[in-house]
XYZ file of C-alpha atoms in Angstrom:
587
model
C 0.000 0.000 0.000
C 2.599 2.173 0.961
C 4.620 1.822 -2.531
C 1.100 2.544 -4.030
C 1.006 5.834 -2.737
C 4.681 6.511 -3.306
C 3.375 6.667 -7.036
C 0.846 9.157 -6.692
C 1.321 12.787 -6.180
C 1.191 14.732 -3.470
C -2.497 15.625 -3.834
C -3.497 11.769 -4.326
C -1.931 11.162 -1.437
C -3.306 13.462 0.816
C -6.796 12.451 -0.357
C -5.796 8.552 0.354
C -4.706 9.483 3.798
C -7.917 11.030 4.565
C -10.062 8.013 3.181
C -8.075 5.722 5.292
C -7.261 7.711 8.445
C -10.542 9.374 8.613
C -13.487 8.355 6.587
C -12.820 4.258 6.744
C -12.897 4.615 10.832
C -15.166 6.958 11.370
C -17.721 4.982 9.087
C -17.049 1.793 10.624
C -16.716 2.856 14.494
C -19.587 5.399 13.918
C -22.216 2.334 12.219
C -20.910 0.494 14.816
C -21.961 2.926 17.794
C -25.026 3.549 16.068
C -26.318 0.038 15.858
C -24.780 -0.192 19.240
C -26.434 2.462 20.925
C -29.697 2.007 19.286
C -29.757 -1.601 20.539
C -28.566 0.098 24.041
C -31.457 2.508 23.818
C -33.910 0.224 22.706
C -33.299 -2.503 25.396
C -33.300 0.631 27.966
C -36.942 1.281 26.433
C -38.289 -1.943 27.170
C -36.680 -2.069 30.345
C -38.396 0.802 31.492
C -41.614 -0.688 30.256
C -40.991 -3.838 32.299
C -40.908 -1.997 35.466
C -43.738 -0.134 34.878
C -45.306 -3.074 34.106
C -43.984 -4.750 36.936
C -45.418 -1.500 38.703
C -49.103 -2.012 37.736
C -48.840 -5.965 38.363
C -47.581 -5.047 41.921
C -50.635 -2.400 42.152
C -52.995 -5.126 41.197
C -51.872 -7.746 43.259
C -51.994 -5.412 46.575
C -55.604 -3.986 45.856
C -57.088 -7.440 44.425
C -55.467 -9.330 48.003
C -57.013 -6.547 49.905
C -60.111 -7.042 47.866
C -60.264 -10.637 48.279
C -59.640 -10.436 51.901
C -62.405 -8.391 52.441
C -64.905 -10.939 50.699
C -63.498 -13.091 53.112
C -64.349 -11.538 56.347
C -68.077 -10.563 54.396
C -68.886 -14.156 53.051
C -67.864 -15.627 56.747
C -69.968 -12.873 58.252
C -72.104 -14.201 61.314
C -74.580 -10.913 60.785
C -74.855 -11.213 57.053
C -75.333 -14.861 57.275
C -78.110 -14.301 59.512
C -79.649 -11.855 57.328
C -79.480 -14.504 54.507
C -80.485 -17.223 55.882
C -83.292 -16.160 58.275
C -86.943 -15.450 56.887
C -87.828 -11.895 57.730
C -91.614 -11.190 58.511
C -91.647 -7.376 57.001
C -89.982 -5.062 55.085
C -89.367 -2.924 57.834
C -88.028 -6.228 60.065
C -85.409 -6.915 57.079
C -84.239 -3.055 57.145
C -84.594 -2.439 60.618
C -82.003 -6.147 60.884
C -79.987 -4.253 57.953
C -79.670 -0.850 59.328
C -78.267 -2.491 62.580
C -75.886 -4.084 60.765
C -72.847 -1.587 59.510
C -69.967 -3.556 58.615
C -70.532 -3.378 54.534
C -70.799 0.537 54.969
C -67.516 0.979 57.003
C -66.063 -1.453 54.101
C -67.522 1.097 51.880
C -66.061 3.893 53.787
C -62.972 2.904 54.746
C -61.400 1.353 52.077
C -61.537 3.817 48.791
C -60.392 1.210 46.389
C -63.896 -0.399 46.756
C -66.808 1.285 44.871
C -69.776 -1.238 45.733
C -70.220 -3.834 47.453
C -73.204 -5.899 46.098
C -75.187 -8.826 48.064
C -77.125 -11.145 45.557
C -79.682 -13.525 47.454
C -82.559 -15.988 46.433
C -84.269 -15.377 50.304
C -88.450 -14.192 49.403
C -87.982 -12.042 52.406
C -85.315 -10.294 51.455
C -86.142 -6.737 49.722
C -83.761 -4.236 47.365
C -82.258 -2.165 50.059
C -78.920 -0.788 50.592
C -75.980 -3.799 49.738
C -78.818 -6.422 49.550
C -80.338 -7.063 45.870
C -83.418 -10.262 45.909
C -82.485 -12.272 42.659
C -85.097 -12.038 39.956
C -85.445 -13.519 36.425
C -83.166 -11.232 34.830
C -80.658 -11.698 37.359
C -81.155 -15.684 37.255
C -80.114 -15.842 33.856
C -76.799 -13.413 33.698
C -73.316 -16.028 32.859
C -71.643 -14.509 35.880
C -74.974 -15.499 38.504
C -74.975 -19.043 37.060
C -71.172 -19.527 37.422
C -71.415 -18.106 40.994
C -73.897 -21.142 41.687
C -71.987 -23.755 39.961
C -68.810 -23.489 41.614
C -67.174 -22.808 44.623
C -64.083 -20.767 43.928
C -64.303 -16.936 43.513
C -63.252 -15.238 40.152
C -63.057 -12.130 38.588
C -64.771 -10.326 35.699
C -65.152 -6.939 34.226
C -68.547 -5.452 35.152
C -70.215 -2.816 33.185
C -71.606 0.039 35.366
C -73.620 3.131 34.762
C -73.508 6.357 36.722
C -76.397 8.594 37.884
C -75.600 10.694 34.454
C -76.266 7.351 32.301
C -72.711 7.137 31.868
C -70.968 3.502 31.028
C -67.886 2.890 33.021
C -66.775 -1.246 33.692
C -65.066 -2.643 37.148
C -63.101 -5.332 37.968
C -65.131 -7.443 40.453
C -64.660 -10.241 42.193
C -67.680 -12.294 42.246
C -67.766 -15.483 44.966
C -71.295 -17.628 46.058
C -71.727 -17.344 49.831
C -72.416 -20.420 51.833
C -75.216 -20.611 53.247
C -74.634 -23.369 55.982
C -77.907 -23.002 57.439
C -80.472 -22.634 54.566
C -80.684 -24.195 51.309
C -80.486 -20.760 49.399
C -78.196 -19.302 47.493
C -75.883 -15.987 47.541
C -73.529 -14.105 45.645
C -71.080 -11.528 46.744
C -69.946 -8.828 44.241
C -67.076 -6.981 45.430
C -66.443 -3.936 42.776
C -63.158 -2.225 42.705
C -63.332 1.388 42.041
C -62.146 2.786 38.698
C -61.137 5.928 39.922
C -59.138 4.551 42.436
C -56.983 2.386 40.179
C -56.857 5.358 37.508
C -55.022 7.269 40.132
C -52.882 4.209 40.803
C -52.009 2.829 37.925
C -52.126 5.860 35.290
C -48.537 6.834 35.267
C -49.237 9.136 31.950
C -46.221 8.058 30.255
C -47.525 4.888 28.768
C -50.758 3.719 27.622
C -52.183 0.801 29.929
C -54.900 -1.440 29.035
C -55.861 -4.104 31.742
C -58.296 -7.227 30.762
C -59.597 -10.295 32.821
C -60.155 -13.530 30.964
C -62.909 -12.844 28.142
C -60.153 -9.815 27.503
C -62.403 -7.182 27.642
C -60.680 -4.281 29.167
C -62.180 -3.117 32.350
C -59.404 -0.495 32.829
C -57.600 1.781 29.978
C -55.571 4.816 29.806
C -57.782 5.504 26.790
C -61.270 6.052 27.921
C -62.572 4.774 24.377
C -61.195 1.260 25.343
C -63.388 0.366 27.784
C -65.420 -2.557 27.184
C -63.494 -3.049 24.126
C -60.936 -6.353 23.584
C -57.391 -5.780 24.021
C -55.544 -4.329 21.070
C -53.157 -7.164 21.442
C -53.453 -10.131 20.280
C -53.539 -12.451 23.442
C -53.460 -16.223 23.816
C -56.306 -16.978 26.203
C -55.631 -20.297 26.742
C -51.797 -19.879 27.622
C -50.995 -20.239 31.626
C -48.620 -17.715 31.617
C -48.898 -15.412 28.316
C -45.988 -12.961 28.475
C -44.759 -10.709 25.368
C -42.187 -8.307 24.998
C -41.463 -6.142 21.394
C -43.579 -4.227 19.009
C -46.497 -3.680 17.713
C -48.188 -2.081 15.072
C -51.743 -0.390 16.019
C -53.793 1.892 13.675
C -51.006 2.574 11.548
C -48.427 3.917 14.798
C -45.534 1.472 16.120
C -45.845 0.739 19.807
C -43.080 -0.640 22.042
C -45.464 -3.204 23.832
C -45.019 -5.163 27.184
C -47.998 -7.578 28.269
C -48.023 -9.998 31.673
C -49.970 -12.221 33.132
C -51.262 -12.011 36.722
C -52.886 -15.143 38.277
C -55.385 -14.658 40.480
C -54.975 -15.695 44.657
C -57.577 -18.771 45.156
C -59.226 -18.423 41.636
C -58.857 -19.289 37.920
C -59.024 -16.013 36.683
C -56.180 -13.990 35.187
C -55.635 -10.696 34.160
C -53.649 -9.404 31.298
C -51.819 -6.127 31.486
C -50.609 -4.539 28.753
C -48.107 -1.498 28.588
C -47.506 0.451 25.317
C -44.992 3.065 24.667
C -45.585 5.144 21.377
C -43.050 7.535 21.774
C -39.280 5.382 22.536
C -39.223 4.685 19.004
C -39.431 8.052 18.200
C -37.204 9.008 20.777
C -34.411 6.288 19.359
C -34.902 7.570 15.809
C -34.180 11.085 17.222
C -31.071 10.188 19.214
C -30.231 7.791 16.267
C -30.684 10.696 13.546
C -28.551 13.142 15.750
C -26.089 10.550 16.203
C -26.120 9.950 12.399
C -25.704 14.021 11.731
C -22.571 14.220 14.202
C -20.903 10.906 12.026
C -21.685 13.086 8.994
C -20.423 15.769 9.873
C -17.490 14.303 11.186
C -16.792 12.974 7.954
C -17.352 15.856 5.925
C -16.198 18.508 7.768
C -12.390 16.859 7.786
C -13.340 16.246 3.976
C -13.662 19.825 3.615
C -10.257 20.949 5.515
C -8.502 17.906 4.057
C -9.833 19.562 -0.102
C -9.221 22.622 0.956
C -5.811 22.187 2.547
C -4.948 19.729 -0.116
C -5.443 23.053 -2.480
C -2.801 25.272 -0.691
C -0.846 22.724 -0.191
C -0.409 21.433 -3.494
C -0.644 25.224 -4.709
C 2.078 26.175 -2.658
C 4.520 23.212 -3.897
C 3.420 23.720 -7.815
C 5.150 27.190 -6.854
C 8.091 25.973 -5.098
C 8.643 24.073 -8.396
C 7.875 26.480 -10.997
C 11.123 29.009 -9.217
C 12.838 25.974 -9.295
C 12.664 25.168 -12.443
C 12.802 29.112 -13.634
C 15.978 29.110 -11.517
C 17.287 25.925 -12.979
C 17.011 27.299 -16.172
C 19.487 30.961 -15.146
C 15.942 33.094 -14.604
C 16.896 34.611 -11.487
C 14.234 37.099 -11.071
C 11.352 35.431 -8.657
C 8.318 37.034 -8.660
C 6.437 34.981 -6.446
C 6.541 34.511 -2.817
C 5.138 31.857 -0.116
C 4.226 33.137 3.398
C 4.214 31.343 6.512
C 6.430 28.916 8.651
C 6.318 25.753 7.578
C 8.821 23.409 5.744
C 7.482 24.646 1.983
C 8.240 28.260 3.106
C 11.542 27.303 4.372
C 12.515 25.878 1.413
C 11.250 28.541 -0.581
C 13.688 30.929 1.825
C 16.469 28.846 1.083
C 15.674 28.798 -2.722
C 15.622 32.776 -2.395
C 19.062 32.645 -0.332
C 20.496 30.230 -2.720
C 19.485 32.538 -5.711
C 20.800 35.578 -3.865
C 24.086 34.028 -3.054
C 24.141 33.423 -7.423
C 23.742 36.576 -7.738
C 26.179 37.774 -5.125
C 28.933 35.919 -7.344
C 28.144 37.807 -9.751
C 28.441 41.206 -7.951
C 31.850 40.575 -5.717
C 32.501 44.561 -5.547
C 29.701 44.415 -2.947
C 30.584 41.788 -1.128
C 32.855 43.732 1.342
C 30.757 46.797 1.620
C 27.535 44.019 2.353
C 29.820 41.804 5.421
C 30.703 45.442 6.652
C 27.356 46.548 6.852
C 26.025 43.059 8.355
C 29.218 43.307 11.338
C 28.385 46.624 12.037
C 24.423 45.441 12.061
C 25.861 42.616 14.242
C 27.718 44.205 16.462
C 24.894 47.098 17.226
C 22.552 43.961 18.076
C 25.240 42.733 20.504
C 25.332 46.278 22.298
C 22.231 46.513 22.542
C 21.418 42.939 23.982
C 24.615 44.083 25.942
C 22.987 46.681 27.330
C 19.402 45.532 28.296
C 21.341 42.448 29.760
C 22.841 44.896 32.674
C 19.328 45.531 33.194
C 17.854 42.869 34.703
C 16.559 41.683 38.509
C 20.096 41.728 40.006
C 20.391 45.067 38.770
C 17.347 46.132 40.894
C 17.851 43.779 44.058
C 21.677 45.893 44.077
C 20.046 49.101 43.454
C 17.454 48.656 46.585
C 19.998 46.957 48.643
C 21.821 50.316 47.950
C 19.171 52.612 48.995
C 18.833 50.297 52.000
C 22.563 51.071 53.056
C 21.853 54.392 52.700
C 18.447 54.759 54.411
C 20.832 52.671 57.447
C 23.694 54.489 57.087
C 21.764 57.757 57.693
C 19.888 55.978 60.813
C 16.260 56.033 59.206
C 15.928 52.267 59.904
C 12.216 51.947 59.481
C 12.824 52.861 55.481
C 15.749 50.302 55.656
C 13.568 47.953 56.769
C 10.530 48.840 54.436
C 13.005 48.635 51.688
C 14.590 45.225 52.731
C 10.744 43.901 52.650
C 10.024 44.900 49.189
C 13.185 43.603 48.014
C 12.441 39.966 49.277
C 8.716 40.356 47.853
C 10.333 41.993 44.240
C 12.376 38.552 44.645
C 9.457 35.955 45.677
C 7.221 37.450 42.690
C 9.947 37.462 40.067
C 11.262 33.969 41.501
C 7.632 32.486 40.699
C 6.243 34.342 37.658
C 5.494 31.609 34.980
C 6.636 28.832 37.613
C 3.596 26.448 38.565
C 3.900 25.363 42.451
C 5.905 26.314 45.648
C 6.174 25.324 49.023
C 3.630 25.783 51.421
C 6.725 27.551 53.898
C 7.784 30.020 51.088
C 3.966 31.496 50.284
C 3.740 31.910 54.047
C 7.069 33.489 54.487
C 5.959 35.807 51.426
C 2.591 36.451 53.166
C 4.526 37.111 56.379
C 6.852 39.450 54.918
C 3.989 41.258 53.182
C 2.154 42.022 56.532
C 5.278 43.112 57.767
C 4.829 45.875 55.194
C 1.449 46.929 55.825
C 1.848 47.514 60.005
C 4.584 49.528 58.479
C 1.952 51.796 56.560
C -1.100 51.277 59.740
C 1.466 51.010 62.627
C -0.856 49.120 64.971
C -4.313 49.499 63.502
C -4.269 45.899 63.618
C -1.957 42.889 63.980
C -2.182 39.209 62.286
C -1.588 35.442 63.645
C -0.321 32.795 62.151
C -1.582 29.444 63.155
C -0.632 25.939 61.297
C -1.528 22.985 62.522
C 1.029 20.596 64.318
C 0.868 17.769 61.892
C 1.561 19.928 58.778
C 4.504 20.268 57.136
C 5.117 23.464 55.303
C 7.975 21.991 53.242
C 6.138 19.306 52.362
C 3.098 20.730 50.852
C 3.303 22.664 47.429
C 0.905 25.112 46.366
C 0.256 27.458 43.510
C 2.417 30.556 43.815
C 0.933 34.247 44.828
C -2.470 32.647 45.853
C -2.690 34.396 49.746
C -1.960 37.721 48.874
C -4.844 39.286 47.739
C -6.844 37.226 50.056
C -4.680 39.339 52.429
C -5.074 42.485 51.037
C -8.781 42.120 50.327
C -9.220 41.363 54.573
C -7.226 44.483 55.539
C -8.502 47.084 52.572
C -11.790 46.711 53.126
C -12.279 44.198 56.615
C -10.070 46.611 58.150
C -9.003 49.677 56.704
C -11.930 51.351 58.692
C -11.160 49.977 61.909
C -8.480 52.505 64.203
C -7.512 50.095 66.372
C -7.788 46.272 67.147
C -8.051 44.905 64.084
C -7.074 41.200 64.073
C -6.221 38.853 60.544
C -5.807 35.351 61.679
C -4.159 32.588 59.393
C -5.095 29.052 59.973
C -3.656 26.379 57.767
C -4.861 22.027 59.295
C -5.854 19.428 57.182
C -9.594 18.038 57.093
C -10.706 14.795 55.346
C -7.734 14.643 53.498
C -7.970 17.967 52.356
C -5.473 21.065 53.028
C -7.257 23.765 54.852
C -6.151 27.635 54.527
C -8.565 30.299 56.755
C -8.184 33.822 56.534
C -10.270 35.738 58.698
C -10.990 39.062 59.888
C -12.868 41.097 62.768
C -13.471 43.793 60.354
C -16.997 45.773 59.307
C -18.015 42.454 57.393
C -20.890 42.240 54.860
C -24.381 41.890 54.698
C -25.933 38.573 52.891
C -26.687 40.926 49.742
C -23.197 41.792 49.955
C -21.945 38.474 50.218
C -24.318 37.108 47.806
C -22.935 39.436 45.209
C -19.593 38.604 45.943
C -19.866 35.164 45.830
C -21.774 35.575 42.388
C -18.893 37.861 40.943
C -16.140 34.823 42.076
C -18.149 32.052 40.235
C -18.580 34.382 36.984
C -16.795 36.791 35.723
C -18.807 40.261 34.583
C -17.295 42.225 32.523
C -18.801 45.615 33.807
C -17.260 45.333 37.149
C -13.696 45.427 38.083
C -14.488 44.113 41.823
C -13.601 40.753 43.248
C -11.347 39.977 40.358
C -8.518 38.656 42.012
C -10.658 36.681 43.991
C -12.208 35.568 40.679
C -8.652 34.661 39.204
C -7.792 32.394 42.668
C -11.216 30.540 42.430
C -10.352 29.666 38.848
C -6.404 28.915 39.359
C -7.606 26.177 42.243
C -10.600 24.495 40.017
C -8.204 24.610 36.909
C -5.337 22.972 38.408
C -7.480 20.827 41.085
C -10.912 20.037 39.684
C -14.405 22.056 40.778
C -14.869 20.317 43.950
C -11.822 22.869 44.846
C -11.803 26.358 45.486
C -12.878 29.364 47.711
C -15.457 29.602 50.304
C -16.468 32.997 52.042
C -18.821 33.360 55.165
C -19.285 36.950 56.811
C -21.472 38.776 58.898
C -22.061 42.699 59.391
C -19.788 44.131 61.955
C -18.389 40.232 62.869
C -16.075 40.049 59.960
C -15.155 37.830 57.236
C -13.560 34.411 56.571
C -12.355 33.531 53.220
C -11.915 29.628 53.408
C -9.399 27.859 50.391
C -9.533 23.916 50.037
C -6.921 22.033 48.564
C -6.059 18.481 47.992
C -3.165 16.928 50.192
């Protein structure tokens, strides 16, 4: 491959490098993350749909054991079998029994997932009132009344109801005959489970759920025009367990479907619940689509530098070779010219050097005026770097040492000292400018010597301490350079600067969960939470219409930049208590 390409030219070969550097790996490693992530997405989909599904079967299970429970305690009822079974003389002897009686009501009451609680009996004496319905022909013949009869278990079936307004809504009920030990009649319980209640429940409103019981019509739907109707999902009835999990297509729109099977407690029924999803598709072809764009337009983008760069390029060498071959052929006038830095330039320099030492053979009477000219150009370069050399720190460290000597010599020893101080600081900044860490011990002595300064200029308007903590060791730690001092300078301009007297700056440096601790507090005027509040918004970001807190600004940013964002500054104050500017760094 590689003596294939030696054969083409240069802009061939930069278009063949591109193909396979770029376009062959980004289209395989891109179709690959595509189908890969799309598969990732999609399982996460129908993950998300099992849960939920998992969700409503859990729902189910909890109200229909609660449900069944309470048909229980009703069906073993000493009251209600008494009602049942005994022969009532009246009317008013059956309601008086009845209104005695209040258990069904507090089931009513008490427990909002039922909606009615229905008491079907064959007893003459028994009248319509309340819970209690007397069976009559059309009641006789309904499938659900017969089944009650003929056997013994309870089941569960979806019950059309109407409202007051006319309105058709169904329930899940649980239907179970009620033995009647002491009578040869019959009774059926009808426990119905409040629609409401499991809309609130169940509805999550991010998928559409359909519940059926075994004829599969649904008797709950996230769609109220499903009611009644048979699931939209084709559902094996006769399966023990039917499960399904993938897709299906419904009036034209692709659904992400998940559908379980719940088995009853003590009863043959089952119920179905199904769980659509119309939107993860969508959702995946959106991610997938924006996925697709950034592969595209990491392949043409490149495409377009490589053609583009390819041009110059190729451009720039047909020039280089059209001098050349001008020069080969004694034309030494060049009238182009290639800019820049790079090795075609360079060579284009040294073609323009090589022509102008041709023609310097040519023209030997200049030679010695031309190396004249270029010594004496020389030499005034060397002067000059001679001279800005002598000017340098040293140069300035001598010259304040010297006014130090004097300032001694004459007895003023306060300016000696003042000058001495500024000298060591002039050192420490110039020592660290463009350097990346020093030692904990040297930024302290720097801080130290700068305070020194200042209770030169306020005498004792105030006075600092120094605290470190016994188990740290200043040479030990390294920190970025210049970070305390206009934390320092901040706490005495304006924490202090209006106090006349007693002003305190402490400086506490200890270590906390593995983090390096610096405090440096004040007792000055402080600030009020509006004033801290702005503050603290003006360290996190930068305005540029103010000119305040931007050294605190540029500190905040050095630590997260070299550290991460869990580092940084932290400032607490309090009107007339002072402030406390708080740096963490790692050990």
């Amino acid at each position: 491959m590689w003596k294939r390409l030696k054969n083409l030219n240069t802009r061939q070969q930069l278009y063949s490098i591109y193909f396979i550097a770029i376009f062959l790996p980004i289209s395989i490693i891109g179709t690959f993350l595509l189908v890969n992530n799309n598969r990732i997405l999609t399982n996460y989909h129908h993950d998300l749909l099992y849960s939920d599904n998992q969700r409503v079967k859990t729902i189910l299970f909890e109200i229909t054991t609660q449900i069944y429970n309470i048909s229980r305690d009703i069906a073993s009822n000493r009251d209600i079998q008494e009602i049942l079974t005994q022969f009532h003389g009246s009317e008013r002897d059956f309601i008086e029994r009845v209104n005695e009686m209040t258990i069904l009501e507090q089931y009513e009451v008490n427990y909002v997932d039922v909606e009615v609680i229905e008491i079907y009996t064959d007893n003459p004496s028994v009248s319509a009132y309340k819970q209690f319905i007397p069976v009559d022909e059309n009641i006789e013949v309904l499938h659900w009344y017969q089944k009650a009869l003929s056997q013994a278990s309870l089941f569960w079936l979806s019950m059309p109801t109407k409202d007051r307004f006319g309105n058709e809504y169904w329930n899940l009920s649980l239907v179970q005959r009620i033995p009647l030990v002491r009578s040869g009649g019959n009774a059926v319980l009808v426990l119905k489970i409040s629609d409401n209640y499991l809309k609130a429940r169940i509805d999550s409103g991010m998928y559409k759920t359909t519940l059926s019981v075994d004829d599969n019509l649904a008797f709950f739907s996230s769609d109220r025009e499903d009611y009644g109707q048979p699931q939209k999902i084709e559902i094996d009835l006769l399966a023990d367990n039917f499960n399904y999990s993938g897709d299906v297509i419904i009036d034209g729109i692709r659904y992400m479907a998940e559908v379980s099977t719940q088995k009853m407690n003590l009863s043959e029924s089952k119920i179905y619940i199904t769980v659509l999803d119309s939107e993860a598709y969508r959702n995946i072809r959106s991610i997938s689509n924006t996925n697709l764009l950034i592969i595209i337009l990491s392949i043409i983008i490149p495409a377009i530098l490589v053609h583009f760069f390819t041009v110059y390029f190729t451009r720039r060498i047909f020039t280089l070779r059209e001098t050349m071959h001008r020069v080969s052929q004694e034309d030494y006038v060049i009238t182009d010219s290639l800019k820049g830095d790079d090795e075609v330039s360079k060579a284009f320099a040294d073609l323009e050097i090589m022509v102008e030492q041709i023609k310097e053979k040519d023209a030997r009477m200049y030679e010695t005026l031309i190396k004249e000219k270029d010594l004496e150009n020389e030499q005034q370069v060397m002067e000059f770097k001679m001279l800005a050399s002598q000017i340098n720190p040293h140069f300035l460290y001598n010259a304040l040492e010297t006014i130090r000597m004097k300032a001694f010599t004459t007895g003023d020893k306060e300016v000696a000292t003042a000058i001495k101080l500024l000298g060591k600081i002039m050192r420490y900044v110039l020592e660290n400018t463009g350097t990346n860490f020093t030692t904990l011990e040297k930024e302290l002595n720097h801080i130290e010597t700068y305070l020194a300064i200042q209770i030169l200029r306020f005498g004792e308007k105030f006075a600092y301490h120094l605290d470190v903590a016994p188990e740290i060791s200043l040479q030990k730690y390294n920190i970025l350079p210049l970070l305390l001092q206009p934390i320092v300078e901040n706490a005495i301009l304006h924490g202090l600067e209006e106090m006349d007297n007693n002003g305190k700056l402490r400086i506490h440096v200890y270590q906390e969960n593995k983090n390096l601790m610096i405090e440096i507090s004040d007792n000055g005027c402080g600030m009020t939470k509006e004033e801290l509040a702005l503050l603290k918004q003006g360290i996190e970001i930068r305005s540029p219409e103010k000119s305040t807190s931007i050294g605190l600004y540029n500190i905040n940013q050095r630590l997260k930049l070299c550290y991460g964002e869990q580092y940084g500054i932290e400032i607490t104050s309090q009107p007339g208590a002072g402030t406390c500017v708080k740096i963490m760094l790692p050990v």
